Amino acid sequence: MAADFKGKVALVAGGTRGAGRGIAVEIGAAGATVYVTGRTTRERQSEYGRPETIEETAEMVTAAGGRGIAVRVDHLETAEVEALVARIRREEGRLDILVNDIWGGEKLTEWNKSVWEHSLEKGLHMLRLAIDTHLITAHYALPLMIERPGGLLVELTDGTAEYNATHYRLNPYYDLVKTGVIRMAWAHAKDLAPHGAMAVALTPGWMRSEMMLDAYQVREENWREAATVQPHFVISETPRFTGRAVAALAADPDRARWNGQSLSSGGLAKIYGFNDLDGSRPDCWRYMDEVMEAGKEADATGYR
């Protein structure tokens, strides 16, 4: 049965592009009102210098069948986040789903550098963008969410708890961020459970975000051409796949069984039976362990 979120209200914090955009659109497709926040608007860009805007995401939500509302918010600015939640309370009187997908660290990450080699300024700013923003947003938004039972908090990260526990993720800052968000979701789950709400950490697989497609100089329509440069890209997935994971989770009346857990788009697809836009069902993190990390040649057979 398709999800029905008519009358439900979601906040996708960090919904300008990537997983945030995919999640916002899929929740909207089920009929929800979705507040989409980020720093890039048609009038003002963030330091990313990317063309995607929160207005575009909101329009995609509406086109999919929901109601998209774009609000420019810097989630490091407590006053802006407080005002956002006050607006949602005033306009809707409820918050059913909070997705914390605030990140912004792509241009700050220095690959495979130790703490004494990595820029300290960039590393600490990465922590602020990926940890402080999530805590600030939770501080202001969760009191509204717990006023009704059934609320869902989704903390977006990179890697499952199992994978990250045994793999060093690029550098100490990135490693701490992506592992820390998983623990953050676990801690929020403890606080939310007495209120009939829940929290999970969720990771996409190798996602064909706008930035990733640009990096390989391909579009979604011809993305497989990137596999000539990086053969393991065959296991990649669209941002909408993660969106469908969130929608399926939010629609599950027994979703509380996942409270505090670390989940993946591919793992939830197996359980809930949804596919990516092309009909495939990528199982990236199993592929990473069994094929890529094992030094085998790229072959997604049995993983899609």
One Martini backbone bead per residue (centre of mass of N, CA, C, O) as a GRO file, in nm:
protein
  304
    1MET     BB    1   0.096   0.036   0.022
    2ALA     BB    2   0.071   0.354  -0.007
    3ALA     BB    3   0.162   0.634   0.114
    4ASP     BB    4  -0.014   0.859   0.362
    5PHE     BB    5   0.054   1.222   0.431
    6LYS     BB    6  -0.198   1.356   0.480
    7GLY     BB    7  -0.152   1.611   0.727
    8LYS     BB    8   0.147   1.606   0.719
    9VAL     BB    9   0.464   1.716   0.870
   10ALA     BB   10   0.776   1.831   0.732
   11LEU     BB   11   1.137   1.850   0.795
   12VAL     BB   12   1.401   1.939   0.566
   13ALA     BB   13   1.722   1.962   0.666
   14GLY     BB   14   1.886   1.994   0.386
   15GLY     BB   15   1.709   2.024   0.077
   16THR     BB   16   1.861   2.126  -0.186
   17ARG     BB   17   2.007   1.840  -0.216
   18GLY     BB   18   2.023   1.527  -0.265
   19ALA     BB   19   1.886   1.352  -0.018
   20GLY     BB   20   1.700   1.579   0.072
   21ARG     BB   21   1.549   1.602  -0.193
   22GLY     BB   22   1.456   1.306  -0.220
   23ILE     BB   23   1.292   1.307   0.043
   24ALA     BB   24   1.100   1.541  -0.005
   25VAL     BB   25   0.964   1.422  -0.260
   26GLU     BB   26   0.860   1.150  -0.137
   27ILE     BB   27   0.688   1.277   0.085
   28GLY     BB   28   0.521   1.450  -0.109
   29ALA     BB   29   0.401   1.211  -0.281
   30ALA     BB   30   0.222   1.139  -0.007
   31GLY     BB   31   0.107   1.454   0.082
   32ALA     BB   32   0.295   1.635   0.222
   33THR     BB   33   0.420   1.883   0.419
   34VAL     BB   34   0.726   2.058   0.314
   35TYR     BB   35   1.001   2.177   0.471
   36VAL     BB   36   1.266   2.357   0.308
   37THR     BB   37   1.610   2.375   0.385
   38GLY     BB   38   1.865   2.636   0.334
   39ARG     BB   39   2.113   2.862   0.170
   40THR     BB   40   2.003   2.827  -0.128
   41THR     BB   41   1.892   3.063  -0.353
   42ARG     BB   42   1.799   3.262  -0.617
   43GLU     BB   43   1.947   3.517  -0.459
   44ARG     BB   44   2.134   3.309  -0.275
   45GLN     BB   45   2.443   3.180  -0.201
   46SER     BB   46   2.656   2.964  -0.106
   47GLU     BB   47   2.982   2.838  -0.091
   48TYR     BB   48   2.930   2.621  -0.308
   49GLY     BB   49   2.816   2.728  -0.596
   50ARG     BB   50   2.540   2.613  -0.660
   51PRO     BB   51   2.231   2.579  -0.846
   52GLU     BB   52   2.075   2.474  -0.628
   53THR     BB   53   1.748   2.509  -0.469
   54ILE     BB   54   1.488   2.534  -0.248
   55GLU     BB   55   1.270   2.607  -0.452
   56GLU     BB   56   1.302   2.362  -0.633
   57THR     BB   57   1.231   2.152  -0.424
   58ALA     BB   58   0.949   2.259  -0.352
   59GLU     BB   59   0.838   2.225  -0.643
   60MET     BB   60   0.879   1.916  -0.650
   61VAL     BB   61   0.689   1.850  -0.422
   62THR     BB   62   0.433   1.965  -0.550
   63ALA     BB   63   0.448   1.799  -0.817
   64ALA     BB   64   0.425   1.517  -0.653
   65GLY     BB   65   0.167   1.609  -0.425
   66GLY     BB   66   0.246   1.826  -0.237
   67ARG     BB   67   0.382   2.079  -0.001
   68GLY     BB   68   0.613   2.324  -0.072
   69ILE     BB   69   0.849   2.492   0.161
   70ALA     BB   70   1.065   2.758   0.145
   71VAL     BB   71   1.351   2.809   0.379
   72ARG     BB   72   1.588   3.017   0.482
   73VAL     BB   73   1.859   2.840   0.658
   74ASP     BB   74   2.093   2.862   0.919
   75HIS     BB   75   2.180   2.595   1.138
   76LEU     BB   76   2.389   2.782   1.314
   77GLU     BB   77   2.143   2.973   1.364
   78THR     BB   78   1.938   2.985   1.625
   79ALA     BB   79   1.729   3.203   1.544
   80GLU     BB   80   1.646   3.072   1.273
   81VAL     BB   81   1.545   2.803   1.388
   82GLU     BB   82   1.340   2.913   1.585
   83ALA     BB   83   1.170   3.060   1.367
   84LEU     BB   84   1.096   2.814   1.202
   85VAL     BB   85   0.938   2.658   1.421
   86ALA     BB   86   0.738   2.884   1.478
   87ARG     BB   87   0.614   2.876   1.197
   88ILE     BB   88   0.515   2.584   1.197
   89ARG     BB   89   0.331   2.620   1.439
   90ARG     BB   90   0.156   2.850   1.321
   91GLU     BB   91   0.075   2.702   1.039
   92GLU     BB   92   0.036   2.377   1.155
   93GLY     BB   93   0.077   2.258   1.468
   94ARG     BB   94   0.306   2.052   1.351
   95LEU     BB   95   0.539   1.755   1.372
   96ASP     BB   96   0.630   1.439   1.219
   97ILE     BB   97   0.900   1.506   1.045
   98LEU     BB   98   1.259   1.480   1.087
   99VAL     BB   99   1.530   1.587   0.874
  100ASN     BB  100   1.885   1.549   0.912
  101ASP     BB  101   2.086   1.686   0.624
  102ILE     BB  102   2.313   1.843   0.731
  103TRP     BB  103   2.638   1.956   0.599
  104GLY     BB  104   2.887   2.094   0.394
  105GLY     BB  105   3.185   1.910   0.360
  106GLU     BB  106   3.312   1.860   0.077
  107LYS     BB  107   3.519   2.124   0.071
  108LEU     BB  108   3.670   2.026   0.355
  109THR     BB  109   3.772   1.759   0.260
  110GLU     BB  110   4.069   1.567   0.330
  111TRP     BB  111   4.213   1.309   0.193
  112ASN     BB  112   4.402   1.104   0.374
  113LYS     BB  113   4.440   1.277   0.652
  114SER     BB  114   4.574   1.366   0.917
  115VAL     BB  115   4.542   1.581   1.179
  116TRP     BB  116   4.829   1.728   1.103
  117GLU     BB  117   4.744   1.772   0.788
  118HIS     BB  118   4.484   1.882   0.831
  119SER     BB  119   4.281   2.129   0.835
  120LEU     BB  120   4.167   2.277   1.112
  121GLU     BB  121   3.954   2.472   1.013
  122LYS     BB  122   3.797   2.270   0.835
  123GLY     BB  123   3.745   2.050   1.046
  124LEU     BB  124   3.585   2.222   1.255
  125HIS     BB  125   3.368   2.314   1.053
  126MET     BB  126   3.260   2.035   0.994
  127LEU     BB  127   3.154   1.980   1.276
  128ARG     BB  128   2.953   2.213   1.284
  129LEU     BB  129   2.784   2.139   1.027
  130ALA     BB  130   2.722   1.819   1.128
  131ILE     BB  131   2.652   1.862   1.448
  132ASP     BB  132   2.543   2.135   1.549
  133THR     BB  133   2.301   2.155   1.354
  134HIS     BB  134   2.150   1.905   1.462
  135LEU     BB  135   2.121   1.999   1.757
  136ILE     BB  136   1.977   2.264   1.708
  137THR     BB  137   1.732   2.146   1.559
  138ALA     BB  138   1.642   1.951   1.780
  139HIS     BB  139   1.597   2.154   2.008
  140TYR     BB  140   1.352   2.304   1.850
  141ALA     BB  141   1.178   2.062   1.706
  142LEU     BB  142   1.107   1.829   1.911
  143PRO     BB  143   0.889   1.964   2.092
  144LEU     BB  144   0.681   1.955   1.859
  145MET     BB  145   0.687   1.651   1.781
  146ILE     BB  146   0.599   1.537   2.084
  147GLU     BB  147   0.293   1.635   2.092
  148ARG     BB  148   0.280   1.380   1.909
  149PRO     BB  149   0.248   1.075   1.833
  150GLY     BB  150   0.490   0.927   1.593
  151GLY     BB  151   0.750   1.051   1.562
  152LEU     BB  152   1.025   1.129   1.320
  153LEU     BB  153   1.380   1.084   1.324
  154VAL     BB  154   1.632   1.164   1.073
  155GLU     BB  155   1.974   1.070   1.047
  156LEU     BB  156   2.215   1.164   0.832
  157THR     BB  157   2.470   0.963   0.675
  158ASP     BB  158   2.788   0.766   0.638
  159GLY     BB  159   2.721   0.474   0.706
  160THR     BB  160   2.723   0.220   0.903
  161ALA     BB  161   2.794   0.104   1.204
  162GLU     BB  162   2.939  -0.150   1.105
  163TYR     BB  163   3.124  -0.021   0.894
  164ASN     BB  164   3.254   0.215   1.069
  165ALA     BB  165   3.384   0.028   1.292
  166THR     BB  166   3.604  -0.097   1.047
  167HIS     BB  167   3.636   0.199   0.909
  168TYR     BB  168   3.828   0.447   0.776
  169ARG     BB  169   3.700   0.788   0.722
  170LEU     BB  170   3.958   0.954   0.560
  171ASN     BB  171   3.936   1.122   0.848
  172PRO     BB  172   3.890   1.231   1.164
  173TYR     BB  173   3.650   1.420   1.102
  174TYR     BB  174   3.474   1.243   0.924
  175ASP     BB  175   3.464   1.002   1.112
  176LEU     BB  176   3.326   1.153   1.349
  177VAL     BB  177   3.075   1.253   1.209
  178LYS     BB  178   2.953   0.976   1.098
  179THR     BB  179   2.954   0.841   1.381
  180GLY     BB  180   2.812   1.062   1.555
  181VAL     BB  181   2.529   1.053   1.421
  182ILE     BB  182   2.461   0.769   1.511
  183ARG     BB  183   2.476   0.829   1.817
  184MET     BB  184   2.269   1.056   1.817
  185ALA     BB  185   2.026   0.883   1.739
  186TRP     BB  186   2.042   0.698   1.985
  187ALA     BB  187   2.000   0.920   2.197
  188HIS     BB  188   1.730   1.032   2.095
  189ALA     BB  189   1.574   0.766   2.129
  190LYS     BB  190   1.573   0.770   2.438
  191ASP     BB  191   1.411   1.046   2.461
  192LEU     BB  192   1.158   0.973   2.268
  193ALA     BB  193   1.013   0.713   2.362
  194PRO     BB  194   0.831   0.833   2.602
  195HIS     BB  195   0.671   1.005   2.351
  196GLY     BB  196   0.624   0.816   2.092
  197ALA     BB  197   0.905   0.838   1.958
  198MET     BB  198   1.173   0.850   1.700
  199ALA     BB  199   1.510   0.729   1.598
  200VAL     BB  200   1.740   0.741   1.315
  201ALA     BB  201   1.991   0.613   1.116
  202LEU     BB  202   2.081   0.713   0.771
  203THR     BB  203   2.209   0.556   0.471
  204PRO     BB  204   2.327   0.577   0.188
  205GLY     BB  205   2.481   0.507  -0.075
  206TRP     BB  206   2.605   0.549  -0.378
  207MET     BB  207   2.536   0.869  -0.473
  208ARG     BB  208   2.362   1.049  -0.737
  209SER     BB  209   2.441   1.333  -0.713
  210GLU     BB  210   2.497   1.631  -0.847
  211MET     BB  211   2.801   1.634  -0.769
  212MET     BB  212   2.874   1.350  -0.873
  213LEU     BB  213   2.794   1.385  -1.168
  214ASP     BB  214   2.987   1.622  -1.218
  215ALA     BB  215   3.253   1.474  -1.149
  216TYR     BB  216   3.185   1.262  -1.402
  217GLN     BB  217   3.040   1.403  -1.642
  218VAL     BB  218   2.727   1.342  -1.590
  219ARG     BB  219   2.405   1.209  -1.609
  220GLU     BB  220   2.140   1.031  -1.530
  221GLU     BB  221   2.099   0.915  -1.824
  222ASN     BB  222   2.447   0.845  -1.833
  223TRP     BB  223   2.590   0.723  -1.569
  224ARG     BB  224   2.739   0.459  -1.675
  225GLU     BB  225   2.990   0.607  -1.795
  226ALA     BB  226   3.144   0.632  -1.515
  227ALA     BB  227   3.245   0.326  -1.508
  228THR     BB  228   3.504   0.385  -1.683
  229VAL     BB  229   3.640   0.525  -1.429
  230GLN     BB  230   3.437   0.380  -1.202
  231PRO     BB  231   3.328   0.066  -1.178
  232HIS     BB  232   3.174   0.079  -0.885
  233PHE     BB  233   2.935   0.272  -0.984
  234VAL     BB  234   2.720   0.043  -1.037
  235ILE     BB  235   2.601   0.077  -0.724
  236SER     BB  236   2.445   0.315  -0.759
  237GLU     BB  237   2.217   0.586  -0.653
  238THR     BB  238   1.951   0.766  -0.594
  239PRO     BB  239   1.804   0.997  -0.386
  240ARG     BB  240   1.517   0.858  -0.399
  241PHE     BB  241   1.588   0.599  -0.248
  242THR     BB  242   1.607   0.735   0.028
  243GLY     BB  243   1.325   0.855   0.019
  244ARG     BB  244   1.181   0.574   0.019
  245ALA     BB  245   1.288   0.489   0.292
  246VAL     BB  246   1.148   0.709   0.460
  247ALA     BB  247   0.857   0.659   0.366
  248ALA     BB  248   0.839   0.364   0.461
  249LEU     BB  249   0.903   0.415   0.756
  250ALA     BB  250   0.674   0.628   0.815
  251ALA     BB  251   0.438   0.411   0.722
  252ASP     BB  252   0.510   0.229   0.957
  253PRO     BB  253   0.335   0.117   1.236
  254ASP     BB  254   0.618  -0.056   1.333
  255ARG     BB  255   0.877   0.146   1.352
  256ALA     BB  256   0.976   0.130   1.657
  257ARG     BB  257   1.175  -0.116   1.610
  258TRP     BB  258   1.408   0.103   1.501
  259ASN     BB  259   1.495   0.239   1.745
  260GLY     BB  260   1.834   0.358   1.725
  261GLN     BB  261   1.912   0.270   1.447
  262SER     BB  262   2.113   0.154   1.179
  263LEU     BB  263   2.048   0.245   0.842
  264SER     BB  264   1.961   0.157   0.498
  265SER     BB  265   1.844   0.174   0.190
  266GLY     BB  266   1.898  -0.124   0.105
  267GLY     BB  267   1.784  -0.260   0.361
  268LEU     BB  268   1.491  -0.140   0.341
  269ALA     BB  269   1.421  -0.250   0.061
  270LYS     BB  270   1.404  -0.546   0.146
  271ILE     BB  271   1.170  -0.505   0.355
  272TYR     BB  272   0.965  -0.300   0.175
  273GLY     BB  273   0.998  -0.326  -0.155
  274PHE     BB  274   1.162  -0.106  -0.289
  275ASN     BB  275   1.272   0.105  -0.557
  276ASP     BB  276   1.426   0.251  -0.784
  277LEU     BB  277   1.366   0.434  -1.064
  278ASP     BB  278   1.483   0.171  -1.246
  279GLY     BB  279   1.405  -0.096  -1.053
  280SER     BB  280   1.621  -0.116  -0.861
  281ARG     BB  281   1.824  -0.270  -0.565
  282PRO     BB  282   2.060  -0.143  -0.400
  283ASP     BB  283   2.352  -0.298  -0.212
  284CYS     BB  284   2.611  -0.129  -0.117
  285TRP     BB  285   2.734  -0.229   0.163
  286ARG     BB  286   2.771  -0.520   0.072
  287TYR     BB  287   2.945  -0.458  -0.173
  288MET     BB  288   3.178  -0.321  -0.031
  289ASP     BB  289   3.264  -0.577   0.126
  290GLU     BB  290   3.246  -0.815  -0.108
  291VAL     BB  291   3.400  -0.641  -0.341
  292MET     BB  292   3.567  -0.380  -0.302
  293GLU     BB  293   3.726  -0.460  -0.034
  294ALA     BB  294   3.811  -0.746  -0.174
  295GLY     BB  295   3.931  -0.673  -0.473
  296LYS     BB  296   3.719  -0.690  -0.683
  297GLU     BB  297   3.554  -0.681  -0.951
  298ALA     BB  298   3.320  -0.521  -1.101
  299ASP     BB  299   2.991  -0.652  -0.973
  300ALA     BB  300   2.632  -0.614  -0.941
  301THR     BB  301   2.552  -0.894  -0.929
  302GLY     BB  302   2.316  -0.930  -0.670
  303TYR     BB  303   2.304  -0.589  -0.584
  304ARG     BB  304   2.026  -0.493  -0.775
   0.00000   0.00000   0.00000
